[in-house]
């Protein structure tokens, strides 16, 4: 399978990275995380709608961009890289169904496969029945959570894959500062990257990122539920373990607000609970292996 990006895909990635770098940089992330209660940036949400973020897969005849799942994966990878908050997946999936979702004038929350709801109180519409939703204490200061007791349904594979794409973006982002810190931070008169233990941490982080990238991009091309499940597990591992290893490379500095690595770890933890959690993906892969062995 060929993973070389087309000119259109590269332009899409560059446009989103530029937009998010301008509208949601490190200072904006830290300011948002310090708020007493998370607030959805409606101006940024509408700007995302203008770029076509939510309407990427909506047919042109319906007012969308008319692209496919691979392009959506690239867009959500950039969102994950920037730690962009908000019910991104739910609003993207609602484009063409919920008025205002496609152009960013409305934010849509959703009761996911495990009964978890993100940004419930600030959403303009909710997909699924949120009756009885109970607020949860979220480890991520940028993701307010509720849970609907007893809610359970099969996970939408597209939602799982887009979450995996966000995890991939986060994993890529934490890999970069880990390598940079290892090159520039000195201890005992030498860069910390000169020590074998730190080298191994950085190498393992990079390997996990590239393996997850291949799996996520492949699943975007096949849209096969088993491929999506594998991509989800690999991306979750890359995001969570990558952030942990980046924290270790940084030492105590990694837990400070200016480092931001801890925010990636907290968001990665929250994402692992989406769409029923990793158990559903593990079970799907297990059943596929049993079927192949039979």
XYZ file of C-alpha atoms in Angstrom:
294
model
C 0.000 0.000 0.000
C 1.315 3.441 -0.963
C 1.388 6.002 1.839
C 2.915 8.914 -0.050
C 0.639 11.933 0.378
C -0.840 13.581 -2.684
C -0.381 17.309 -3.259
C -3.965 17.861 -2.124
C -3.428 15.904 1.074
C -0.194 17.728 1.833
C -1.946 21.060 1.283
C -4.763 20.009 3.623
C -2.297 19.081 6.348
C -0.339 22.313 5.913
C -3.480 24.448 6.011
C -4.733 22.878 9.232
C -1.329 22.989 10.898
C -1.006 26.667 10.056
C -4.519 27.434 11.304
C -4.098 25.565 14.568
C -0.619 26.956 15.109
C -2.051 30.442 14.768
C -5.303 29.971 16.696
C -4.419 27.359 19.321
C -0.729 27.622 20.123
C 0.997 26.663 23.368
C -0.049 29.810 25.178
C -3.696 29.298 24.201
C -3.584 25.655 25.316
C -2.178 26.533 28.716
C -4.690 29.333 29.186
C -7.563 26.999 28.287
C -6.292 24.315 30.663
C -6.162 26.784 33.553
C -9.816 27.786 33.262
C -12.074 26.702 36.094
C -14.407 25.088 33.554
C -13.624 24.160 29.916
C -15.243 26.479 27.387
C -15.657 25.753 23.693
C -14.030 28.403 21.504
C -16.928 29.122 19.162
C -14.923 31.427 16.914
C -12.318 28.725 16.340
C -15.078 26.153 15.863
C -16.613 28.258 13.077
C -13.176 28.787 11.550
C -12.677 25.018 11.457
C -16.029 24.756 9.718
C -14.925 27.310 7.138
C -11.853 25.248 6.295
C -14.079 22.214 5.740
C -12.835 20.241 8.748
C -16.266 18.922 9.673
C -17.545 18.554 6.089
C -14.492 16.807 4.628
C -16.352 13.568 3.840
C -19.672 15.204 3.003
C -20.397 15.026 -0.765
C -19.969 18.233 -2.715
C -23.601 18.001 -3.814
C -24.560 18.304 -0.152
C -22.295 21.281 0.434
C -19.283 19.321 1.640
C -15.688 18.984 0.492
C -16.182 15.566 -1.082
C -12.988 13.934 0.183
C -12.566 10.563 1.836
C -11.535 8.809 5.024
C -7.766 9.178 4.391
C -8.118 12.956 4.299
C -10.239 12.944 7.456
C -7.552 10.907 9.196
C -4.913 13.476 8.244
C -7.121 16.275 9.570
C -7.730 14.530 12.882
C -4.043 13.699 13.197
C -3.343 17.438 13.085
C -6.074 18.071 15.646
C -4.493 15.519 17.956
C -1.086 17.048 17.448
C -2.425 20.443 18.532
C -4.476 19.011 21.439
C -7.498 20.739 19.940
C -10.403 20.458 22.413
C -14.077 19.956 21.648
C -16.429 17.218 20.373
C -14.559 16.966 17.073
C -15.431 13.386 16.150
C -19.124 13.701 16.990
C -19.517 16.960 15.069
C -17.649 15.573 12.049
C -19.889 12.497 11.984
C -22.989 14.682 12.288
C -22.148 16.810 9.223
C -25.058 16.617 6.794
C -27.425 15.332 9.491
C -27.426 18.020 12.173
C -27.985 21.589 10.923
C -24.883 23.705 11.457
C -22.523 20.802 12.114
C -20.872 20.970 8.690
C -20.025 24.673 8.799
C -19.086 24.813 12.465
C -22.028 26.916 13.585
C -23.129 24.039 15.827
C -21.222 21.663 18.089
C -22.546 18.122 18.412
C -21.913 15.757 21.323
C -22.577 12.026 21.173
C -23.226 9.193 23.589
C -20.503 6.796 22.458
C -20.416 3.010 22.575
C -19.454 2.914 26.237
C -21.891 5.604 27.347
C -19.230 8.303 27.565
C -20.218 11.836 26.449
C -17.715 14.628 25.856
C -18.704 18.316 26.059
C -22.350 17.511 26.807
C -23.270 20.804 28.486
C -21.839 22.987 25.708
C -23.196 21.053 22.743
C -25.997 22.405 20.548
C -27.207 18.892 19.751
C -26.597 15.406 21.134
C -26.525 12.197 19.121
C -28.052 9.460 21.277
C -30.067 9.661 24.478
C -28.176 11.470 27.269
C -30.919 10.931 29.854
C -29.473 10.295 33.278
C -26.006 11.491 32.298
C -23.743 11.841 35.311
C -20.799 14.276 35.311
C -17.384 12.691 35.716
C -14.163 14.157 37.010
C -12.006 14.230 33.900
C -8.255 13.817 34.214
C -7.932 16.050 31.139
C -8.682 19.704 31.984
C -9.677 20.302 28.347
C -12.272 17.504 28.089
C -15.411 17.684 30.269
C -17.054 14.278 30.590
C -20.417 12.726 31.429
C -21.440 9.081 31.491
C -24.871 7.674 30.674
C -25.483 4.641 32.932
C -26.352 1.468 31.062
C -25.722 2.895 27.586
C -24.083 0.314 25.370
C -23.991 -0.199 21.615
C -21.604 -1.243 18.880
C -18.878 1.319 18.138
C -18.946 3.171 14.787
C -15.617 2.136 13.040
C -15.149 5.668 11.669
C -15.323 7.140 15.163
C -12.744 4.616 16.347
C -10.399 5.393 13.449
C -10.656 9.166 13.875
C -9.845 8.749 17.557
C -6.833 6.637 16.558
C -5.769 9.447 14.223
C -5.916 11.937 17.102
C -3.834 9.576 19.215
C -1.306 9.316 16.393
C -1.007 13.096 16.172
C -0.452 13.324 19.904
C 2.183 10.569 19.761
C 4.043 12.381 16.988
C 3.985 15.622 18.944
C 5.403 14.088 22.143
C 8.119 12.288 20.185
C 9.494 15.598 18.879
C 10.162 17.387 22.210
C 11.603 14.178 23.684
C 14.251 14.038 20.952
C 14.880 17.773 21.154
C 15.306 17.707 24.930
C 17.646 14.708 24.698
C 19.847 16.650 22.273
C 19.983 19.927 24.181
C 19.646 19.151 27.899
C 23.035 18.505 29.499
C 23.877 16.467 32.568
C 27.380 15.788 33.863
C 28.683 17.867 30.988
C 27.018 15.764 28.269
C 23.643 15.878 26.474
C 21.248 13.483 28.204
C 20.744 11.855 24.809
C 24.289 10.513 25.075
C 23.131 8.109 27.775
C 21.956 4.736 26.503
C 18.813 4.621 28.646
C 17.588 7.912 27.166
C 18.504 6.793 23.653
C 16.400 3.678 24.108
C 13.423 5.680 25.358
C 13.556 7.957 22.309
C 14.077 5.053 19.904
C 11.139 3.091 21.276
C 8.949 6.176 21.062
C 9.814 6.684 17.397
C 9.229 3.012 16.552
C 5.790 3.071 18.171
C 4.895 6.239 16.266
C 5.876 4.822 12.875
C 4.148 1.493 13.469
C 0.979 3.288 14.566
C 1.180 5.639 11.577
C 1.368 2.720 9.139
C -1.587 0.999 10.830
C -3.759 4.128 10.945
C -3.061 5.078 7.329
C -3.678 1.498 6.184
C -7.005 1.370 8.025
C -7.977 4.680 6.418
C -7.414 3.061 3.030
C -9.232 -0.213 3.694
C -11.893 0.923 6.211
C -11.899 -2.695 7.390
C -13.153 -3.011 11.014
C -10.320 -5.386 11.922
C -7.719 -3.000 10.509
C -9.386 -0.157 12.408
C -9.258 -2.157 15.647
C -5.540 -2.859 15.172
C -4.870 0.794 14.360
C -6.735 1.891 17.468
C -4.709 -0.366 19.775
C -1.379 0.646 18.255
C -2.240 4.352 18.280
C -3.412 4.191 21.900
C -0.129 2.562 22.882
C 1.916 5.092 20.930
C 0.101 8.040 22.505
C 0.094 6.850 26.115
C 3.515 5.232 26.280
C 5.042 7.950 24.112
C 3.844 10.662 26.475
C 5.081 8.703 29.487
C 8.515 8.228 27.919
C 8.638 11.903 26.956
C 7.897 12.794 30.590
C 10.732 10.550 31.702
C 13.167 12.121 29.243
C 12.211 15.560 30.557
C 12.464 14.502 34.189
C 10.558 16.710 36.646
C 10.200 19.405 33.973
C 7.700 17.253 32.114
C 5.042 17.809 34.769
C 5.185 21.599 34.613
C 2.566 23.611 32.708
C 5.007 25.013 30.193
C 6.150 21.533 29.077
C 2.610 20.488 27.976
C 3.644 16.841 27.817
C 1.369 16.043 30.749
C -1.591 17.457 28.801
C -0.923 15.018 25.967
C -0.771 12.139 28.425
C -4.030 13.161 30.097
C -5.830 13.535 26.763
C -4.440 10.194 25.593
C -5.844 8.524 28.710
C -9.276 9.998 28.021
C -9.238 8.928 24.363
C -8.506 5.306 25.338
C -11.951 5.234 26.972
C -13.819 6.363 23.849
C -16.001 4.090 21.722
C -16.280 1.429 24.380
C -12.595 1.486 25.321
C -9.863 -0.771 24.019
C -11.657 -3.958 25.079
C -13.978 -3.908 22.082
C -11.043 -3.578 19.677
C -9.187 -6.364 21.454
C -12.221 -8.648 21.243
C -12.690 -7.914 17.541
C -9.069 -8.804 16.818
C -9.331 -11.947 18.932
C -12.427 -13.141 17.074
C -10.697 -12.460 13.749
C -7.698 -14.560 14.794
C -9.982 -17.395 15.892
C -11.824 -17.260 12.569
C -8.576 -17.411 10.613
C -7.325 -20.364 12.687
C -10.576 -22.311 12.259
